[in-house]
Amino acid sequence: MRVLLVEEDREVTDILQIGLSGAGFDVAVAWHGAEAFEIGSKELFDVIIMDIASPTVDGLEFLQKLRDHGVNTPVLILSARGSVSDRVGALQVGGDDYLTKPFAFAELLARIFSLIRRSRRTQESMQLKSGELWLDLLGRRVFRGKEQVKLLPQEFALLEYLMRNRGRVVTRAEILQYVWGYNFIPSTNIVEVHICRLREKIEQPEKPKLLRTVRGAGYMLVDDKQGN
């Protein structure tokens, strides 16, 4: 499980990093809002832990920007400010939970695991996975492993259809109907062009091929273990 820790206080960061690593988390650290957004918007995390009171992090602005960017990773907010208005304001801009400092590490862990369980239940119907290929339907994002793959809208729709039919050969006509809404097969190579572009984006050197052409039949997406 991966955690992004956004905290300016080096001592607190060291303590949390050691504790979270000991609990089995892979911890990434960001020291300010710009760095946090750069990492949080491009990499996959199970949860983000952030101190909104830090003068250089500008937590609420970072959180709002992250949500506007379509990132739905659960966010646990840490703060020395514990008034009702502080908690409500942080939750209104996209926070999922709020923990007031000082806190017990056991409670922090319990809240993290609760957020992850809740998020996974919510996201089950909003994501598609095939090996290390991961498609986020809500955020319209695609990853292969930790690397985000930038797709155009029709490329995204094509990959979504192939992932929904993983392991099954889909015909050119089926793809045209799903992606472009055509009820006939026009004299165009639009499917072939988009399949080629998709291959270039989701396949990586020295890794198994994911997208197969079945001559005379169509195309099939396979997971990493089935790749060539």
PDB file of C-alpha atoms in Angstrom:
ATOM      1  CA  MET A   1       0.000   0.000   0.000  1.00  0.00           C
ATOM      2  CA  ARG A   2       1.255   3.460  -0.900  1.00  0.00           C
ATOM      3  CA  VAL A   3       0.957   6.649   1.159  1.00  0.00           C
ATOM      4  CA  LEU A   4       1.760  10.221   0.190  1.00  0.00           C
ATOM      5  CA  LEU A   5       2.775  12.211   3.286  1.00  0.00           C
ATOM      6  CA  VAL A   6       2.540  15.991   2.960  1.00  0.00           C
ATOM      7  CA  GLU A   7       4.159  17.501   6.029  1.00  0.00           C
ATOM      8  CA  GLU A   8       6.629  20.374   6.511  1.00  0.00           C
ATOM      9  CA  ASP A   9       7.834  19.439   9.998  1.00  0.00           C
ATOM     10  CA  ARG A  10      10.897  17.225   9.454  1.00  0.00           C
ATOM     11  CA  GLU A  11      10.728  15.651  12.893  1.00  0.00           C
ATOM     12  CA  VAL A  12       7.055  14.705  12.510  1.00  0.00           C
ATOM     13  CA  THR A  13       7.736  13.458   8.991  1.00  0.00           C
ATOM     14  CA  ASP A  14      10.573  11.204  10.170  1.00  0.00           C
ATOM     15  CA  ILE A  15       8.428   9.728  12.952  1.00  0.00           C
ATOM     16  CA  LEU A  16       5.455   9.092  10.679  1.00  0.00           C
ATOM     17  CA  GLN A  17       7.618   7.711   7.883  1.00  0.00           C
ATOM     18  CA  ILE A  18       9.266   5.207  10.217  1.00  0.00           C
ATOM     19  CA  GLY A  19       5.955   4.192  11.751  1.00  0.00           C
ATOM     20  CA  LEU A  20       4.116   3.834   8.448  1.00  0.00           C
ATOM     21  CA  SER A  21       6.978   1.927   6.852  1.00  0.00           C
ATOM     22  CA  GLY A  22       6.967  -0.421   9.831  1.00  0.00           C
ATOM     23  CA  ALA A  23       3.241  -0.969   9.279  1.00  0.00           C
ATOM     24  CA  GLY A  24       3.915  -2.085   5.710  1.00  0.00           C
ATOM     25  CA  PHE A  25       3.347   1.129   3.771  1.00  0.00           C
ATOM     26  CA  ASP A  26       5.444   2.454   0.904  1.00  0.00           C
ATOM     27  CA  VAL A  27       5.782   6.130   1.904  1.00  0.00           C
ATOM     28  CA  ALA A  28       6.422   9.039  -0.455  1.00  0.00           C
ATOM     29  CA  VAL A  29       7.048  12.485   1.059  1.00  0.00           C
ATOM     30  CA  ALA A  30       6.232  15.947  -0.288  1.00  0.00           C
ATOM     31  CA  TRP A  31       7.434  19.085   1.489  1.00  0.00           C
ATOM     32  CA  HIS A  32       5.202  21.731  -0.096  1.00  0.00           C
ATOM     33  CA  GLY A  33       1.962  22.098  -2.052  1.00  0.00           C
ATOM     34  CA  ALA A  34       3.440  22.287  -5.550  1.00  0.00           C
ATOM     35  CA  GLU A  35       5.485  19.130  -5.006  1.00  0.00           C
ATOM     36  CA  ALA A  36       2.508  17.375  -3.421  1.00  0.00           C
ATOM     37  CA  PHE A  37       0.290  18.173  -6.398  1.00  0.00           C
ATOM     38  CA  GLU A  38       2.957  17.052  -8.882  1.00  0.00           C
ATOM     39  CA  ILE A  39       3.285  13.684  -7.153  1.00  0.00           C
ATOM     40  CA  GLY A  40      -0.335  13.189  -6.096  1.00  0.00           C
ATOM     41  CA  SER A  41      -1.796  13.932  -9.519  1.00  0.00           C
ATOM     42  CA  LYS A  42       0.561  11.623 -11.423  1.00  0.00           C
ATOM     43  CA  GLU A  43       1.076   8.619  -9.172  1.00  0.00           C
ATOM     44  CA  LEU A  44      -1.304   6.148  -7.551  1.00  0.00           C
ATOM     45  CA  PHE A  45      -1.674   6.178  -3.770  1.00  0.00           C
ATOM     46  CA  ASP A  46      -4.010   4.381  -1.388  1.00  0.00           C
ATOM     47  CA  VAL A  47      -4.208   7.414   0.878  1.00  0.00           C
ATOM     48  CA  ILE A  48      -2.778  10.924   1.255  1.00  0.00           C
ATOM     49  CA  ILE A  49      -1.913  12.256   4.714  1.00  0.00           C
ATOM     50  CA  MET A  50      -1.459  15.997   4.904  1.00  0.00           C
ATOM     51  CA  ASP A  51      -1.000  18.774   7.453  1.00  0.00           C
ATOM     52  CA  ILE A  52      -3.123  21.713   6.306  1.00  0.00           C
ATOM     53  CA  ALA A  53      -1.716  24.081   8.943  1.00  0.00           C
ATOM     54  CA  SER A  54       1.800  24.188   7.534  1.00  0.00           C
ATOM     55  CA  PRO A  55       2.620  27.719   6.282  1.00  0.00           C
ATOM     56  CA  THR A  56       4.379  26.490   3.126  1.00  0.00           C
ATOM     57  CA  VAL A  57       2.103  23.598   2.163  1.00  0.00           C
ATOM     58  CA  ASP A  58      -1.149  25.616   1.842  1.00  0.00           C
ATOM     59  CA  GLY A  59      -3.078  22.416   2.364  1.00  0.00           C
ATOM     60  CA  LEU A  60      -6.598  23.520   1.498  1.00  0.00           C
ATOM     61  CA  GLU A  61      -5.498  25.024  -1.808  1.00  0.00           C
ATOM     62  CA  PHE A  62      -3.565  21.869  -2.647  1.00  0.00           C
ATOM     63  CA  LEU A  63      -6.545  19.688  -1.740  1.00  0.00           C
ATOM     64  CA  GLN A  64      -8.972  21.750  -3.804  1.00  0.00           C
ATOM     65  CA  LYS A  65      -6.626  21.667  -6.795  1.00  0.00           C
ATOM     66  CA  LEU A  66      -6.199  17.911  -6.455  1.00  0.00           C
ATOM     67  CA  ARG A  67      -9.955  17.331  -6.447  1.00  0.00           C
ATOM     68  CA  ASP A  68     -10.478  19.711  -9.376  1.00  0.00           C
ATOM     69  CA  HIS A  69      -7.898  17.646 -11.269  1.00  0.00           C
ATOM     70  CA  GLY A  70     -10.046  14.533 -10.801  1.00  0.00           C
ATOM     71  CA  VAL A  71      -7.893  12.801  -8.181  1.00  0.00           C
ATOM     72  CA  ASN A  72     -10.121  10.886  -5.745  1.00  0.00           C
ATOM     73  CA  THR A  73      -7.484   9.397  -3.461  1.00  0.00           C
ATOM     74  CA  PRO A  74      -8.715   9.442   0.174  1.00  0.00           C
ATOM     75  CA  VAL A  75      -7.166  12.318   2.147  1.00  0.00           C
ATOM     76  CA  LEU A  76      -6.599  12.230   5.894  1.00  0.00           C
ATOM     77  CA  ILE A  77      -6.031  15.726   7.241  1.00  0.00           C
ATOM     78  CA  LEU A  78      -3.761  16.410  10.199  1.00  0.00           C
ATOM     79  CA  SER A  79      -3.988  19.727  11.991  1.00  0.00           C
ATOM     80  CA  ALA A  80      -3.332  21.406  15.308  1.00  0.00           C
ATOM     81  CA  ARG A  81      -6.518  23.399  14.677  1.00  0.00           C
ATOM     82  CA  GLY A  82      -9.499  21.503  15.985  1.00  0.00           C
ATOM     83  CA  SER A  83     -12.442  23.892  15.860  1.00  0.00           C
ATOM     84  CA  VAL A  84     -15.670  22.874  14.175  1.00  0.00           C
ATOM     85  CA  SER A  85     -15.216  25.501  11.464  1.00  0.00           C
ATOM     86  CA  ASP A  86     -11.694  24.211  10.696  1.00  0.00           C
ATOM     87  CA  ARG A  87     -12.895  20.619  10.393  1.00  0.00           C
ATOM     88  CA  VAL A  88     -15.939  21.520   8.334  1.00  0.00           C
ATOM     89  CA  GLY A  89     -13.917  23.743   5.984  1.00  0.00           C
ATOM     90  CA  ALA A  90     -11.343  21.016   5.341  1.00  0.00           C
ATOM     91  CA  LEU A  91     -13.976  18.376   4.698  1.00  0.00           C
ATOM     92  CA  GLN A  92     -15.931  20.661   2.381  1.00  0.00           C
ATOM     93  CA  VAL A  93     -13.008  21.119  -0.010  1.00  0.00           C
ATOM     94  CA  GLY A  94     -12.430  17.380  -0.340  1.00  0.00           C
ATOM     95  CA  GLY A  95     -10.938  15.943   2.837  1.00  0.00           C
ATOM     96  CA  ASP A  96     -12.188  12.513   3.876  1.00  0.00           C
ATOM     97  CA  ASP A  97     -11.177  12.480   7.544  1.00  0.00           C
ATOM     98  CA  TYR A  98      -9.695  14.913  10.065  1.00  0.00           C
ATOM     99  CA  LEU A  99      -7.330  14.102  12.930  1.00  0.00           C
ATOM    100  CA  THR A 100      -6.307  16.763  15.447  1.00  0.00           C
ATOM    101  CA  LYS A 101      -2.735  16.955  16.753  1.00  0.00           C
ATOM    102  CA  PRO A 102      -1.438  15.552  19.014  1.00  0.00           C
ATOM    103  CA  PHE A 103      -2.720  12.073  18.214  1.00  0.00           C
ATOM    104  CA  ALA A 104      -1.895   8.457  18.977  1.00  0.00           C
ATOM    105  CA  PHE A 105      -0.187   6.603  16.136  1.00  0.00           C
ATOM    106  CA  ALA A 106      -2.566   3.664  16.669  1.00  0.00           C
ATOM    107  CA  GLU A 107      -5.512   5.944  15.944  1.00  0.00           C
ATOM    108  CA  LEU A 108      -3.795   7.300  12.827  1.00  0.00           C
ATOM    109  CA  LEU A 109      -3.323   3.755  11.523  1.00  0.00           C
ATOM    110  CA  ALA A 110      -6.922   2.832  12.308  1.00  0.00           C
ATOM    111  CA  ARG A 111      -8.205   5.843  10.388  1.00  0.00           C
ATOM    112  CA  ILE A 112      -5.905   5.108   7.423  1.00  0.00           C
ATOM    113  CA  PHE A 113      -7.103   1.510   7.136  1.00  0.00           C
ATOM    114  CA  SER A 114     -10.722   2.642   7.496  1.00  0.00           C
ATOM    115  CA  LEU A 115     -10.301   5.142   4.644  1.00  0.00           C
ATOM    116  CA  ILE A 116      -8.642   2.547   2.416  1.00  0.00           C
ATOM    117  CA  ARG A 117     -11.392  -0.029   3.036  1.00  0.00           C
ATOM    118  CA  ARG A 118     -14.086   2.537   2.342  1.00  0.00           C
ATOM    119  CA  SER A 119     -12.340   3.769  -0.797  1.00  0.00           C
ATOM    120  CA  ARG A 120     -11.859   0.282  -2.200  1.00  0.00           C
ATOM    121  CA  ARG A 121     -15.527  -0.562  -1.724  1.00  0.00           C
ATOM    122  CA  THR A 122     -16.517   2.653  -3.497  1.00  0.00           C
ATOM    123  CA  GLN A 123     -14.047   2.269  -6.335  1.00  0.00           C
ATOM    124  CA  GLU A 124     -14.692  -1.389  -7.152  1.00  0.00           C
ATOM    125  CA  SER A 125     -17.302  -0.437  -9.735  1.00  0.00           C
ATOM    126  CA  MET A 126     -15.300   2.583 -10.931  1.00  0.00           C
ATOM    127  CA  GLN A 127     -12.106   0.906 -12.049  1.00  0.00           C
ATOM    128  CA  LEU A 128     -10.924  -1.808 -14.393  1.00  0.00           C
ATOM    129  CA  LYS A 129      -7.739  -3.831 -13.935  1.00  0.00           C
ATOM    130  CA  SER A 130      -5.807  -6.177 -16.162  1.00  0.00           C
ATOM    131  CA  GLY A 131      -2.487  -7.240 -14.669  1.00  0.00           C
ATOM    132  CA  GLU A 132      -0.595  -4.032 -13.940  1.00  0.00           C
ATOM    133  CA  LEU A 133      -2.828  -2.046 -16.308  1.00  0.00           C
ATOM    134  CA  TRP A 134      -5.295   0.053 -14.309  1.00  0.00           C
ATOM    135  CA  LEU A 135      -8.116   2.229 -15.643  1.00  0.00           C
ATOM    136  CA  ASP A 136      -9.873   4.777 -13.423  1.00  0.00           C
ATOM    137  CA  LEU A 137     -13.326   5.416 -14.888  1.00  0.00           C
ATOM    138  CA  LEU A 138     -14.148   8.279 -12.534  1.00  0.00           C
ATOM    139  CA  GLY A 139     -10.899  10.196 -12.903  1.00  0.00           C
ATOM    140  CA  ARG A 140     -10.451   9.145 -16.560  1.00  0.00           C
ATOM    141  CA  ARG A 141      -6.871   8.062 -15.848  1.00  0.00           C
ATOM    142  CA  VAL A 142      -4.835   5.070 -17.007  1.00  0.00           C
ATOM    143  CA  PHE A 143      -1.739   3.578 -15.403  1.00  0.00           C
ATOM    144  CA  ARG A 144       0.596   0.752 -16.259  1.00  0.00           C
ATOM    145  CA  GLY A 145       2.276   0.008 -12.982  1.00  0.00           C
ATOM    146  CA  LYS A 146       3.152   3.359 -11.425  1.00  0.00           C
ATOM    147  CA  GLU A 147       3.445   5.144 -14.768  1.00  0.00           C
ATOM    148  CA  GLN A 148       0.459   7.168 -15.946  1.00  0.00           C
ATOM    149  CA  VAL A 149      -0.540   6.749 -19.590  1.00  0.00           C
ATOM    150  CA  LYS A 150      -2.020   9.793 -21.293  1.00  0.00           C
ATOM    151  CA  LEU A 151      -4.886   8.846 -23.625  1.00  0.00           C
ATOM    152  CA  LEU A 152      -7.177  10.861 -25.856  1.00  0.00           C
ATOM    153  CA  PRO A 153     -10.940  10.371 -25.271  1.00  0.00           C
ATOM    154  CA  GLN A 154     -11.446   7.822 -28.077  1.00  0.00           C
ATOM    155  CA  GLU A 155      -8.297   5.945 -27.052  1.00  0.00           C
ATOM    156  CA  PHE A 156      -9.652   5.798 -23.510  1.00  0.00           C
ATOM    157  CA  ALA A 157     -13.010   4.480 -24.744  1.00  0.00           C
ATOM    158  CA  LEU A 158     -11.240   1.867 -26.881  1.00  0.00           C
ATOM    159  CA  LEU A 159      -9.116   0.671 -23.964  1.00  0.00           C
ATOM    160  CA  GLU A 160     -12.170   0.604 -21.689  1.00  0.00           C
ATOM    161  CA  TYR A 161     -14.011  -1.645 -24.150  1.00  0.00           C
ATOM    162  CA  LEU A 162     -11.023  -3.957 -24.540  1.00  0.00           C
ATOM    163  CA  MET A 163     -10.585  -4.191 -20.761  1.00  0.00           C
ATOM    164  CA  ARG A 164     -14.269  -4.949 -20.228  1.00  0.00           C
ATOM    165  CA  ASN A 165     -13.815  -7.801 -22.715  1.00  0.00           C
ATOM    166  CA  ARG A 166     -10.371  -8.924 -21.545  1.00  0.00           C
ATOM    167  CA  GLY A 167      -9.404 -12.333 -22.898  1.00  0.00           C
ATOM    168  CA  ARG A 168     -12.109 -12.253 -25.588  1.00  0.00           C
ATOM    169  CA  VAL A 169     -11.618 -11.398 -29.248  1.00  0.00           C
ATOM    170  CA  VAL A 170     -13.631  -8.292 -30.142  1.00  0.00           C
ATOM    171  CA  THR A 171     -14.362  -7.560 -33.778  1.00  0.00           C
ATOM    172  CA  ARG A 172     -13.765  -4.366 -35.671  1.00  0.00           C
ATOM    173  CA  ALA A 173     -17.524  -3.884 -35.989  1.00  0.00           C
ATOM    174  CA  GLU A 174     -18.008  -4.202 -32.218  1.00  0.00           C
ATOM    175  CA  ILE A 175     -15.307  -1.620 -31.585  1.00  0.00           C
ATOM    176  CA  LEU A 176     -16.819   0.788 -34.100  1.00  0.00           C
ATOM    177  CA  GLN A 177     -20.217   0.440 -32.454  1.00  0.00           C
ATOM    178  CA  TYR A 178     -18.940   0.994 -28.913  1.00  0.00           C
ATOM    179  CA  VAL A 179     -16.382   3.743 -29.496  1.00  0.00           C
ATOM    180  CA  TRP A 180     -17.864   5.635 -32.464  1.00  0.00           C
ATOM    181  CA  GLY A 181     -21.488   4.478 -32.461  1.00  0.00           C
ATOM    182  CA  TYR A 182     -21.407   3.162 -36.007  1.00  0.00           C
ATOM    183  CA  ASN A 183     -23.949   0.489 -36.980  1.00  0.00           C
ATOM    184  CA  PHE A 184     -22.065  -0.339 -40.147  1.00  0.00           C
ATOM    185  CA  ILE A 185     -18.472  -0.848 -41.190  1.00  0.00           C
ATOM    186  CA  PRO A 186     -17.296   2.233 -43.097  1.00  0.00           C
ATOM    187  CA  SER A 187     -14.418   2.104 -45.525  1.00  0.00           C
ATOM    188  CA  THR A 188     -11.930   3.610 -43.083  1.00  0.00           C
ATOM    189  CA  ASN A 189      -8.965   2.381 -41.090  1.00  0.00           C
ATOM    190  CA  ILE A 190      -9.983   4.340 -37.990  1.00  0.00           C
ATOM    191  CA  VAL A 191      -9.944   1.238 -35.783  1.00  0.00           C
ATOM    192  CA  GLU A 192      -6.523   0.134 -36.995  1.00  0.00           C
ATOM    193  CA  VAL A 193      -5.090   3.615 -36.446  1.00  0.00           C
ATOM    194  CA  HIS A 194      -6.401   3.821 -32.877  1.00  0.00           C
ATOM    195  CA  ILE A 195      -5.267   0.279 -32.054  1.00  0.00           C
ATOM    196  CA  CYS A 196      -1.774   1.222 -33.259  1.00  0.00           C
ATOM    197  CA  ARG A 197      -1.743   4.411 -31.158  1.00  0.00           C
ATOM    198  CA  LEU A 198      -3.025   2.551 -28.117  1.00  0.00           C
ATOM    199  CA  ARG A 199      -0.296  -0.071 -28.470  1.00  0.00           C
ATOM    200  CA  GLU A 200       2.358   2.641 -28.571  1.00  0.00           C
ATOM    201  CA  LYS A 201       1.055   4.122 -25.330  1.00  0.00           C
ATOM    202  CA  ILE A 202       0.247   1.124 -23.122  1.00  0.00           C
ATOM    203  CA  GLU A 203       3.020  -1.258 -24.151  1.00  0.00           C
ATOM    204  CA  GLN A 204       6.523  -0.874 -22.778  1.00  0.00           C
ATOM    205  CA  PRO A 205       9.934  -2.237 -23.846  1.00  0.00           C
ATOM    206  CA  GLU A 206      10.949  -5.538 -22.269  1.00  0.00           C
ATOM    207  CA  LYS A 207       7.457  -6.062 -20.856  1.00  0.00           C
ATOM    208  CA  PRO A 208       4.795  -8.526 -22.095  1.00  0.00           C
ATOM    209  CA  LYS A 209       2.611  -7.345 -24.981  1.00  0.00           C
ATOM    210  CA  LEU A 210      -0.950  -6.612 -23.906  1.00  0.00           C
ATOM    211  CA  LEU A 211      -2.844  -6.051 -27.151  1.00  0.00           C
ATOM    212  CA  ARG A 212      -3.051  -8.879 -29.672  1.00  0.00           C
ATOM    213  CA  THR A 213      -4.262  -8.820 -33.253  1.00  0.00           C
ATOM    214  CA  VAL A 214      -6.148 -12.009 -34.096  1.00  0.00           C
ATOM    215  CA  ARG A 215      -5.861 -12.224 -37.861  1.00  0.00           C
ATOM    216  CA  GLY A 216      -9.226 -12.305 -39.600  1.00  0.00           C
ATOM    217  CA  ALA A 217     -11.112 -11.943 -36.324  1.00  0.00           C
ATOM    218  CA  GLY A 218     -10.279  -8.796 -34.369  1.00  0.00           C
ATOM    219  CA  TYR A 219      -8.349  -7.748 -31.282  1.00  0.00           C
ATOM    220  CA  MET A 220      -7.885  -9.065 -27.765  1.00  0.00           C
ATOM    221  CA  LEU A 221      -6.452  -7.587 -24.582  1.00  0.00           C
ATOM    222  CA  VAL A 222      -4.558 -10.009 -22.361  1.00  0.00           C
ATOM    223  CA  ASP A 223      -2.968  -9.523 -18.957  1.00  0.00           C
ATOM    224  CA  ASP A 224       0.775  -9.417 -18.362  1.00  0.00           C
ATOM    225  CA  LYS A 225       1.146 -13.139 -17.673  1.00  0.00           C
ATOM    226  CA  GLN A 226      -0.482 -14.028 -21.000  1.00  0.00           C
ATOM    227  CA  GLY A 227       1.556 -11.521 -23.010  1.00  0.00           C
ATOM    228  CA  ASN A 228       4.176 -12.510 -25.554  1.00  0.00           C
TER     229      ASN A 228
END
